[in-house]
Each structure stands twice: as structure tokens, then as C-alpha cells.
Amino acid sequence: MLKGFAFPSAPKVIQLIKDGQLGWVGAGFTCSTLYEIFEPGTGKAMSMEAGAGYAIGAAIVFLAASSVIAALGTMLPVAYPMPTGATWRTHYQILIKSVGLTIASAVLFGLVHYGTVGVRTL
């Protein structure tokens, strides 16, 4: 798909996400999680479950962390290609953290969306 644009050279996928830009995806998942908890979208009465407070707290922590990771990646870009002597894990630590936060945010969203934790219909 990227070959249709006039790039001087076709960018690799890692170049697009190496600076923690998946943090914005994680932030989107957490915003959707909070929206589903507070506005479940049904005409029936809803009640908070006991674990809703934990889900809300986790979503807020994930949202803040994802936003910080994405902002840091923008301010402190990672060199590409990887310099000689650097290990993959240490060089791409922002990418690894953003992937982890995105996965955690997606799992939390799934738990809330499918009614495992958060709100339930009365």
C-alpha cells in the first residue's frame, strides 16, 4: 500500500512504529474502554460491578502511560537502522513498551466490552 506514495524509498513497517506510535492505539483502546463503562449504550438499566473501579483505574493508568510513551517517542526518535553493537531489546525499548501497553489496553477493552468486568445489564 505504501508503494503508491512518492517516498524516496519504501519505508519498512518498523520505521513507522519504532518511536512508540502504537501508544496512540493503546490510548484509543483505553478511551473506548472508559466510554463503554460510563455509556454502555443500551436502554436498560446498568449497574457497576465490583471490579469496575479496578477497570477504570487500569484504563486511566494505561491511558496516561500510552500517551507518555507516544509523546516520548515523538520527542526522542530512535535511530534506524540500529547502530552496531546495540541489542534489539535495548535499542527498541520504546517500541516494546508501546506494544505491551497496546496489548494490555486491548485485553482490558475486551474484558469490558464482553461484560467480564465493568458494567452489567439489570
Short mmCIF file of N, CA, C and O in Angstrom, two decimals:
data_model
loop_
_atom_site.label_atom_id
_atom_site.label_comp_id
_atom_site.label_asym_id
_atom_site.label_seq_id
_atom_site.Cartn_x
_atom_site.Cartn_y
_atom_site.Cartn_z
N MET A 1 0.82 -1.19 0.00
CA MET A 1 0.00 0.00 0.00
C MET A 1 0.87 1.26 0.00
O MET A 1 0.54 2.24 -0.64
N LEU A 2 1.99 1.22 0.70
CA LEU A 2 2.85 2.40 0.79
C LEU A 2 3.59 2.69 -0.52
O LEU A 2 4.09 3.78 -0.71
N LYS A 3 3.65 1.70 -1.41
CA LYS A 3 4.37 1.90 -2.66
C LYS A 3 3.64 2.87 -3.59
O LYS A 3 4.22 3.38 -4.53
N GLY A 4 2.36 3.14 -3.32
CA GLY A 4 1.60 4.08 -4.12
C GLY A 4 1.94 5.54 -3.84
O GLY A 4 1.57 6.42 -4.59
N PHE A 5 2.65 5.79 -2.76
CA PHE A 5 3.04 7.15 -2.41
C PHE A 5 4.45 7.44 -2.91
O PHE A 5 5.24 6.55 -3.14
N ALA A 6 4.75 8.70 -3.06
CA ALA A 6 6.04 9.11 -3.61
C ALA A 6 7.10 9.22 -2.52
O ALA A 6 7.60 10.30 -2.23
N PHE A 7 7.42 8.10 -1.87
CA PHE A 7 8.51 8.10 -0.90
C PHE A 7 9.82 7.93 -1.65
O PHE A 7 9.87 7.24 -2.67
N PRO A 8 10.90 8.53 -1.15
CA PRO A 8 12.20 8.31 -1.81
C PRO A 8 12.58 6.82 -1.78
O PRO A 8 13.19 6.32 -2.69
N SER A 9 12.21 6.14 -0.72
CA SER A 9 12.40 4.69 -0.63
C SER A 9 11.23 4.15 0.18
O SER A 9 10.70 4.83 1.04
N ALA A 10 10.83 2.95 -0.09
CA ALA A 10 9.69 2.37 0.61
C ALA A 10 10.05 2.15 2.08
O ALA A 10 11.01 1.45 2.38
N PRO A 11 9.31 2.77 3.02
CA PRO A 11 9.64 2.59 4.44
C PRO A 11 9.24 1.19 4.91
O PRO A 11 8.28 0.61 4.42
N LYS A 12 9.99 0.68 5.86
CA LYS A 12 9.64 -0.59 6.46
C LYS A 12 8.65 -0.33 7.59
O LYS A 12 8.60 0.76 8.13
N VAL A 13 7.88 -1.34 7.94
CA VAL A 13 6.85 -1.18 8.97
C VAL A 13 7.47 -0.74 10.28
O VAL A 13 6.93 0.10 10.99
N ILE A 14 8.65 -1.28 10.62
CA ILE A 14 9.27 -0.92 11.90
C ILE A 14 9.62 0.57 11.94
O ILE A 14 9.61 1.18 13.00
N GLN A 15 9.89 1.17 10.78
CA GLN A 15 10.17 2.60 10.77
C GLN A 15 8.95 3.41 11.17
O GLN A 15 9.08 4.49 11.73
N LEU A 16 7.77 2.89 10.90
CA LEU A 16 6.55 3.64 11.21
C LEU A 16 6.15 3.53 12.68
O LEU A 16 5.46 4.41 13.19
N ILE A 17 6.55 2.46 13.36
CA ILE A 17 6.11 2.26 14.74
C ILE A 17 7.25 2.24 15.75
O ILE A 17 7.01 2.09 16.93
N LYS A 18 8.49 2.39 15.31
CA LYS A 18 9.64 2.25 16.20
C LYS A 18 9.68 3.31 17.30
O LYS A 18 10.27 3.09 18.34
N ASP A 19 9.05 4.44 17.09
CA ASP A 19 9.09 5.53 18.06
C ASP A 19 7.93 5.52 19.03
O ASP A 19 7.62 6.53 19.65
N GLY A 20 7.25 4.39 19.18
CA GLY A 20 6.19 4.28 20.16
C GLY A 20 4.85 4.79 19.69
O GLY A 20 3.97 5.09 20.50
N GLN A 21 4.64 4.88 18.39
CA GLN A 21 3.38 5.41 17.88
C GLN A 21 2.20 4.48 18.11
O GLN A 21 1.05 4.90 17.99
N LEU A 22 2.46 3.21 18.47
CA LEU A 22 1.37 2.33 18.86
C LEU A 22 0.75 2.77 20.18
O LEU A 22 -0.33 2.32 20.54
N GLY A 23 1.42 3.66 20.89
CA GLY A 23 0.85 4.21 22.12
C GLY A 23 -0.48 4.93 21.86
O GLY A 23 -1.37 4.91 22.70
N TRP A 24 -0.61 5.53 20.68
CA TRP A 24 -1.88 6.20 20.35
C TRP A 24 -2.98 5.17 20.16
O TRP A 24 -4.14 5.44 20.49
N VAL A 25 -2.65 4.00 19.65
CA VAL A 25 -3.65 2.94 19.51
C VAL A 25 -4.08 2.46 20.90
O VAL A 25 -5.26 2.26 21.16
N GLY A 26 -3.11 2.28 21.80
CA GLY A 26 -3.42 1.90 23.18
C GLY A 26 -4.28 2.94 23.87
O GLY A 26 -5.22 2.61 24.60
N ALA A 27 -4.00 4.21 23.61
CA ALA A 27 -4.81 5.28 24.19
C ALA A 27 -6.24 5.22 23.65
O ALA A 27 -7.21 5.45 24.38
N GLY A 28 -6.37 4.90 22.38
CA GLY A 28 -7.70 4.75 21.79
C GLY A 28 -8.49 3.61 22.43
O GLY A 28 -9.68 3.74 22.70
N PHE A 29 -7.80 2.48 22.67
CA PHE A 29 -8.47 1.36 23.33
C PHE A 29 -8.93 1.75 24.73
O PHE A 29 -10.03 1.40 25.15
N THR A 30 -8.10 2.47 25.47
CA THR A 30 -8.49 2.83 26.83
C THR A 30 -9.61 3.86 26.84
O THR A 30 -10.49 3.82 27.71
N CYS A 31 -9.60 4.79 25.90
CA CYS A 31 -10.72 5.73 25.80
C CYS A 31 -12.01 4.99 25.49
O CYS A 31 -13.06 5.29 26.06
N SER A 32 -11.94 4.01 24.60
CA SER A 32 -13.13 3.21 24.29
C SER A 32 -13.58 2.40 25.50
O SER A 32 -14.78 2.22 25.72
N THR A 33 -12.63 1.92 26.28
CA THR A 33 -12.96 1.18 27.49
C THR A 33 -13.72 2.06 28.47
O THR A 33 -14.77 1.67 29.00
N LEU A 34 -13.21 3.25 28.71
CA LEU A 34 -13.88 4.16 29.64
C LEU A 34 -15.25 4.57 29.10
O LEU A 34 -16.21 4.68 29.87
N TYR A 35 -15.35 4.77 27.80
CA TYR A 35 -16.64 5.12 27.22
C TYR A 35 -17.65 4.00 27.42
O TYR A 35 -18.81 4.25 27.75
N GLU A 36 -17.23 2.76 27.23
CA GLU A 36 -18.15 1.64 27.40
C GLU A 36 -18.55 1.44 28.86
O GLU A 36 -19.64 0.96 29.13
N ILE A 37 -17.68 1.79 29.78
CA ILE A 37 -18.04 1.66 31.19
C ILE A 37 -19.08 2.72 31.57
O ILE A 37 -20.08 2.42 32.22
N PHE A 38 -18.87 3.95 31.13
CA PHE A 38 -19.74 5.03 31.57
C PHE A 38 -20.95 5.24 30.66
O PHE A 38 -21.94 5.81 31.09
N GLU A 39 -20.88 4.82 29.41
CA GLU A 39 -22.00 4.95 28.47
C GLU A 39 -22.19 3.61 27.76
O GLU A 39 -21.78 3.45 26.62
N PRO A 40 -22.81 2.63 28.42
CA PRO A 40 -22.88 1.30 27.84
C PRO A 40 -23.74 1.18 26.59
O PRO A 40 -23.62 0.23 25.85
N GLY A 41 -24.61 2.13 26.32
CA GLY A 41 -25.31 2.18 25.05
C GLY A 41 -26.56 1.34 24.94
O GLY A 41 -27.04 1.09 23.85
N THR A 42 -27.12 0.90 26.03
CA THR A 42 -28.38 0.17 25.97
C THR A 42 -29.45 0.98 26.67
O THR A 42 -29.16 1.84 27.50
N GLY A 43 -30.69 0.68 26.36
CA GLY A 43 -31.79 1.38 27.00
C GLY A 43 -32.14 0.80 28.36
O GLY A 43 -32.99 1.31 29.06
N LYS A 44 -31.50 -0.29 28.74
CA LYS A 44 -31.79 -0.94 30.01
C LYS A 44 -30.99 -0.29 31.14
O LYS A 44 -30.00 0.38 30.89
N ALA A 45 -31.43 -0.53 32.35
CA ALA A 45 -30.69 0.00 33.50
C ALA A 45 -29.37 -0.75 33.62
O ALA A 45 -29.30 -1.95 33.41
N MET A 46 -28.32 -0.03 33.94
CA MET A 46 -26.99 -0.62 34.08
C MET A 46 -26.51 -0.43 35.51
O MET A 46 -26.88 0.52 36.17
N SER A 47 -25.68 -1.34 35.98
CA SER A 47 -25.08 -1.16 37.29
C SER A 47 -23.61 -1.49 37.20
O SER A 47 -23.18 -2.32 36.39
N MET A 48 -22.85 -0.81 38.02
CA MET A 48 -21.41 -1.06 38.08
C MET A 48 -21.15 -2.36 38.84
O MET A 48 -21.79 -2.61 39.85
N GLU A 49 -20.23 -3.14 38.35
CA GLU A 49 -19.82 -4.33 39.07
C GLU A 49 -18.74 -3.95 40.07
O GLU A 49 -18.19 -2.85 40.03
N ALA A 50 -18.41 -4.90 40.92
CA ALA A 50 -17.39 -4.63 41.93
C ALA A 50 -16.04 -4.34 41.30
O ALA A 50 -15.27 -3.54 41.79
N GLY A 51 -15.74 -4.96 40.17
CA GLY A 51 -14.44 -4.77 39.52
C GLY A 51 -14.37 -3.55 38.63
O GLY A 51 -13.34 -3.29 38.03
N ALA A 52 -15.46 -2.79 38.53
CA ALA A 52 -15.46 -1.63 37.65
C ALA A 52 -14.43 -0.59 38.07
O ALA A 52 -13.79 0.04 37.24
N GLY A 53 -14.26 -0.40 39.36
CA GLY A 53 -13.27 0.56 39.84
C GLY A 53 -11.86 0.18 39.43
O GLY A 53 -11.06 1.03 39.05
N TYR A 54 -11.57 -1.12 39.47
CA TYR A 54 -10.26 -1.59 39.03
C TYR A 54 -10.08 -1.39 37.53
O TYR A 54 -9.00 -1.01 37.06
N ALA A 55 -11.15 -1.66 36.77
CA ALA A 55 -11.08 -1.47 35.32
C ALA A 55 -10.88 0.01 34.98
O ALA A 55 -10.09 0.35 34.09
N ILE A 56 -11.59 0.88 35.69
CA ILE A 56 -11.44 2.32 35.45
C ILE A 56 -10.02 2.77 35.81
O ILE A 56 -9.38 3.51 35.06
N GLY A 57 -9.53 2.32 36.96
CA GLY A 57 -8.17 2.68 37.37
C GLY A 57 -7.12 2.18 36.40
O GLY A 57 -6.19 2.91 36.03
N ALA A 58 -7.26 0.93 35.95
CA ALA A 58 -6.31 0.37 34.98
C ALA A 58 -6.37 1.13 33.67
O ALA A 58 -5.33 1.42 33.06
N ALA A 59 -7.58 1.49 33.24
CA ALA A 59 -7.72 2.23 31.98
C ALA A 59 -7.06 3.60 32.07
O ALA A 59 -6.40 4.04 31.12
N ILE A 60 -7.20 4.26 33.20
CA ILE A 60 -6.58 5.58 33.37
C ILE A 60 -5.05 5.46 33.38
O ILE A 60 -4.35 6.26 32.75
N VAL A 61 -4.54 4.44 34.06
CA VAL A 61 -3.08 4.23 34.08
C VAL A 61 -2.57 3.90 32.68
O VAL A 61 -1.55 4.45 32.23
N PHE A 62 -3.28 3.01 31.96
CA PHE A 62 -2.87 2.66 30.60
C PHE A 62 -2.94 3.87 29.67
O PHE A 62 -2.08 4.05 28.82
N LEU A 63 -3.97 4.70 29.84
CA LEU A 63 -4.12 5.89 29.01
C LEU A 63 -2.96 6.86 29.24
O LEU A 63 -2.35 7.36 28.28
N ALA A 64 -2.64 7.11 30.49
CA ALA A 64 -1.54 8.03 30.79
C ALA A 64 -0.21 7.48 30.30
O ALA A 64 0.58 8.19 29.66
N ALA A 65 0.05 6.19 30.55
CA ALA A 65 1.31 5.59 30.13
C ALA A 65 1.43 5.54 28.62
O ALA A 65 2.50 5.85 28.06
N SER A 66 0.35 5.20 27.92
CA SER A 66 0.39 5.14 26.45
C SER A 66 0.65 6.52 25.86
O SER A 66 1.41 6.66 24.90
N SER A 67 0.03 7.53 26.43
CA SER A 67 0.23 8.90 25.93
C SER A 67 1.66 9.37 26.16
O SER A 67 2.26 10.01 25.30
N VAL A 68 2.21 9.04 27.32
CA VAL A 68 3.60 9.43 27.61
C VAL A 68 4.56 8.72 26.67
O VAL A 68 5.49 9.33 26.13
N ILE A 69 4.35 7.42 26.46
CA ILE A 69 5.23 6.66 25.56
C ILE A 69 5.17 7.23 24.15
O ILE A 69 6.19 7.42 23.49
N ALA A 70 3.96 7.52 23.66
CA ALA A 70 3.82 8.07 22.30
C ALA A 70 4.47 9.45 22.20
O ALA A 70 5.12 9.76 21.20
N ALA A 71 4.31 10.28 23.23
CA ALA A 71 4.91 11.61 23.21
C ALA A 71 6.43 11.53 23.30
O ALA A 71 7.15 12.27 22.62
N LEU A 72 6.94 10.64 24.15
CA LEU A 72 8.39 10.49 24.26
C LEU A 72 9.00 10.01 22.96
O LEU A 72 10.08 10.46 22.56
N GLY A 73 8.32 9.08 22.30
CA GLY A 73 8.82 8.59 21.03
C GLY A 73 8.88 9.67 19.98
O GLY A 73 9.77 9.67 19.12
N THR A 74 7.95 10.61 20.04
CA THR A 74 7.96 11.72 19.09
C THR A 74 9.10 12.68 19.39
O THR A 74 9.76 13.18 18.49
N MET A 75 9.35 12.93 20.68
CA MET A 75 10.40 13.87 21.07
C MET A 75 11.80 13.25 20.99
O MET A 75 12.76 13.96 20.73
N LEU A 76 11.90 11.94 21.23
CA LEU A 76 13.20 11.27 21.23
C LEU A 76 13.17 10.12 20.23
O LEU A 76 13.08 8.96 20.60
N PRO A 77 13.24 10.42 18.94
CA PRO A 77 13.13 9.35 17.95
C PRO A 77 14.30 8.37 18.02
O PRO A 77 15.42 8.73 18.40
N VAL A 78 14.01 7.13 17.67
CA VAL A 78 15.00 6.06 17.68
C VAL A 78 15.68 6.01 16.33
O VAL A 78 15.03 6.11 15.29
N ALA A 79 16.99 5.88 16.32
CA ALA A 79 17.75 5.81 15.08
C ALA A 79 17.42 4.53 14.33
O ALA A 79 17.24 3.47 14.92
N TYR A 80 17.33 4.66 12.99
CA TYR A 80 17.12 3.48 12.16
C TYR A 80 18.06 3.62 10.98
O TYR A 80 18.14 4.68 10.39
N PRO A 81 18.81 2.65 10.64
CA PRO A 81 18.89 1.30 11.21
C PRO A 81 19.61 1.30 12.55
O PRO A 81 20.24 2.28 12.93
N MET A 82 19.51 0.17 13.21
CA MET A 82 20.08 0.03 14.55
C MET A 82 21.60 0.15 14.48
O MET A 82 22.24 -0.44 13.62
N PRO A 83 22.18 0.96 15.38
CA PRO A 83 23.64 1.11 15.39
C PRO A 83 24.34 -0.21 15.73
O PRO A 83 23.79 -1.06 16.42
N THR A 84 25.55 -0.35 15.27
CA THR A 84 26.30 -1.57 15.57
C THR A 84 26.61 -1.64 17.05
O THR A 84 26.87 -0.63 17.71
N GLY A 85 26.54 -2.83 17.59
CA GLY A 85 26.84 -3.05 19.00
C GLY A 85 25.64 -2.95 19.91
O GLY A 85 25.71 -3.33 21.07
N ALA A 86 24.53 -2.41 19.43
CA ALA A 86 23.33 -2.29 20.26
C ALA A 86 22.48 -3.55 20.11
O ALA A 86 22.37 -4.11 19.03
N THR A 87 21.90 -3.99 21.23
CA THR A 87 21.00 -5.14 21.15
C THR A 87 19.61 -4.64 20.75
O THR A 87 19.24 -3.49 21.01
N TRP A 88 18.83 -5.53 20.14
CA TRP A 88 17.49 -5.17 19.67
C TRP A 88 16.61 -4.73 20.83
O TRP A 88 15.87 -3.76 20.73
N ARG A 89 16.71 -5.44 21.94
CA ARG A 89 15.87 -5.15 23.10
C ARG A 89 16.16 -3.78 23.71
O ARG A 89 15.24 -3.06 24.09
N THR A 90 17.40 -3.41 23.82
CA THR A 90 17.71 -2.10 24.39
C THR A 90 17.47 -0.97 23.40
O THR A 90 17.08 0.12 23.80
N HIS A 91 17.71 -1.23 22.12
CA HIS A 91 17.54 -0.17 21.13
C HIS A 91 16.07 0.18 20.90
O HIS A 91 15.72 1.34 20.75
N TYR A 92 15.21 -0.83 20.88
CA TYR A 92 13.79 -0.61 20.60
C TYR A 92 12.93 -0.74 21.86
O TYR A 92 11.80 -1.22 21.79
N GLN A 93 13.41 -0.26 22.99
CA GLN A 93 12.65 -0.40 24.23
C GLN A 93 11.35 0.41 24.22
O GLN A 93 10.35 0.00 24.80
N ILE A 94 11.30 1.54 23.54
CA ILE A 94 10.06 2.30 23.44
C ILE A 94 9.03 1.53 22.63
O ILE A 94 7.85 1.48 22.98
N LEU A 95 9.47 0.89 21.56
CA LEU A 95 8.58 0.06 20.75
C LEU A 95 8.02 -1.10 21.57
O LEU A 95 6.81 -1.37 21.54
N ILE A 96 8.86 -1.76 22.32
CA ILE A 96 8.44 -2.90 23.13
C ILE A 96 7.41 -2.46 24.18
O ILE A 96 6.40 -3.12 24.39
N LYS A 97 7.65 -1.33 24.82
CA LYS A 97 6.71 -0.82 25.83
C LYS A 97 5.38 -0.42 25.19
O LYS A 97 4.32 -0.67 25.76
N SER A 98 5.43 0.19 24.02
CA SER A 98 4.17 0.60 23.38
C SER A 98 3.38 -0.62 22.91
O SER A 98 2.15 -0.62 23.00
N VAL A 99 4.06 -1.66 22.46
CA VAL A 99 3.35 -2.89 22.07
C VAL A 99 2.71 -3.53 23.30
O VAL A 99 1.55 -3.95 23.27
N GLY A 100 3.44 -3.58 24.42
CA GLY A 100 2.90 -4.15 25.65
C GLY A 100 1.69 -3.39 26.16
O GLY A 100 0.69 -3.99 26.56
N LEU A 101 1.78 -2.07 26.15
CA LEU A 101 0.64 -1.25 26.61
C LEU A 101 -0.55 -1.38 25.67
O LEU A 101 -1.70 -1.39 26.13
N THR A 102 -0.31 -1.49 24.39
CA THR A 102 -1.41 -1.65 23.44
C THR A 102 -2.10 -2.98 23.64
O THR A 102 -3.34 -3.07 23.63
N ILE A 103 -1.33 -4.04 23.86
CA ILE A 103 -1.91 -5.36 24.11
C ILE A 103 -2.72 -5.34 25.41
O ILE A 103 -3.84 -5.84 25.48
N ALA A 104 -2.15 -4.75 26.47
CA ALA A 104 -2.86 -4.68 27.75
C ALA A 104 -4.15 -3.86 27.62
O ALA A 104 -5.19 -4.24 28.17
N SER A 105 -4.11 -2.77 26.88
CA SER A 105 -5.30 -1.94 26.68
C SER A 105 -6.36 -2.70 25.88
O SER A 105 -7.55 -2.59 26.17
N ALA A 106 -5.92 -3.46 24.88
CA ALA A 106 -6.86 -4.24 24.08
C ALA A 106 -7.51 -5.34 24.90
O ALA A 106 -8.72 -5.60 24.77
N VAL A 107 -6.75 -5.99 25.77
CA VAL A 107 -7.30 -7.03 26.63
C VAL A 107 -8.32 -6.42 27.60
O VAL A 107 -9.41 -6.96 27.80
N LEU A 108 -7.99 -5.28 28.19
CA LEU A 108 -8.92 -4.61 29.10
C LEU A 108 -10.20 -4.21 28.36
O LEU A 108 -11.30 -4.39 28.88
N PHE A 109 -10.06 -3.70 27.15
CA PHE A 109 -11.23 -3.34 26.36
C PHE A 109 -12.10 -4.57 26.09
O PHE A 109 -13.32 -4.52 26.21
N GLY A 110 -11.48 -5.68 25.75
CA GLY A 110 -12.23 -6.91 25.51
C GLY A 110 -12.97 -7.39 26.75
O GLY A 110 -14.13 -7.81 26.67
N LEU A 111 -12.32 -7.29 27.91
CA LEU A 111 -12.97 -7.70 29.15
C LEU A 111 -14.19 -6.83 29.45
O LEU A 111 -15.23 -7.33 29.88
N VAL A 112 -14.06 -5.54 29.23
CA VAL A 112 -15.19 -4.64 29.50
C VAL A 112 -16.27 -4.80 28.43
O VAL A 112 -17.46 -4.87 28.75
N HIS A 113 -15.86 -4.90 27.18
CA HIS A 113 -16.83 -4.97 26.08
C HIS A 113 -17.71 -6.22 26.17
O HIS A 113 -18.90 -6.16 25.91
N TYR A 114 -17.10 -7.34 26.55
CA TYR A 114 -17.86 -8.58 26.63
C TYR A 114 -18.45 -8.83 28.02
O TYR A 114 -18.92 -9.92 28.30
N GLY A 115 -18.44 -7.83 28.88
CA GLY A 115 -19.14 -7.89 30.15
C GLY A 115 -18.45 -8.69 31.24
O GLY A 115 -19.07 -9.02 32.23
N THR A 116 -17.18 -8.98 31.07
CA THR A 116 -16.45 -9.72 32.09
C THR A 116 -16.22 -8.85 33.32
O THR A 116 -16.30 -9.33 34.45
N VAL A 117 -15.96 -7.58 33.11
CA VAL A 117 -15.74 -6.64 34.20
C VAL A 117 -16.26 -5.27 33.76
O VAL A 117 -16.25 -4.96 32.59
N GLY A 118 -16.73 -4.50 34.67
CA GLY A 118 -17.17 -3.15 34.35
C GLY A 118 -18.62 -2.89 34.68
O GLY A 118 -18.94 -2.51 35.80
N VAL A 119 -19.51 -3.12 33.72
CA VAL A 119 -20.93 -2.86 33.94
C VAL A 119 -21.73 -4.09 33.52
O VAL A 119 -21.27 -4.93 32.77
N ARG A 120 -22.94 -4.19 34.03
CA ARG A 120 -23.82 -5.28 33.61
C ARG A 120 -25.24 -4.76 33.49
O ARG A 120 -25.61 -3.78 34.13
N THR A 121 -26.01 -5.43 32.66
CA THR A 121 -27.40 -5.03 32.44
C THR A 121 -28.27 -5.59 33.55
O THR A 121 -28.14 -6.74 33.93
N LEU A 122 -29.17 -4.77 34.07
CA LEU A 122 -30.09 -5.22 35.12
C LEU A 122 -31.35 -5.79 34.50
O LEU A 122 -31.78 -5.48 33.45
#
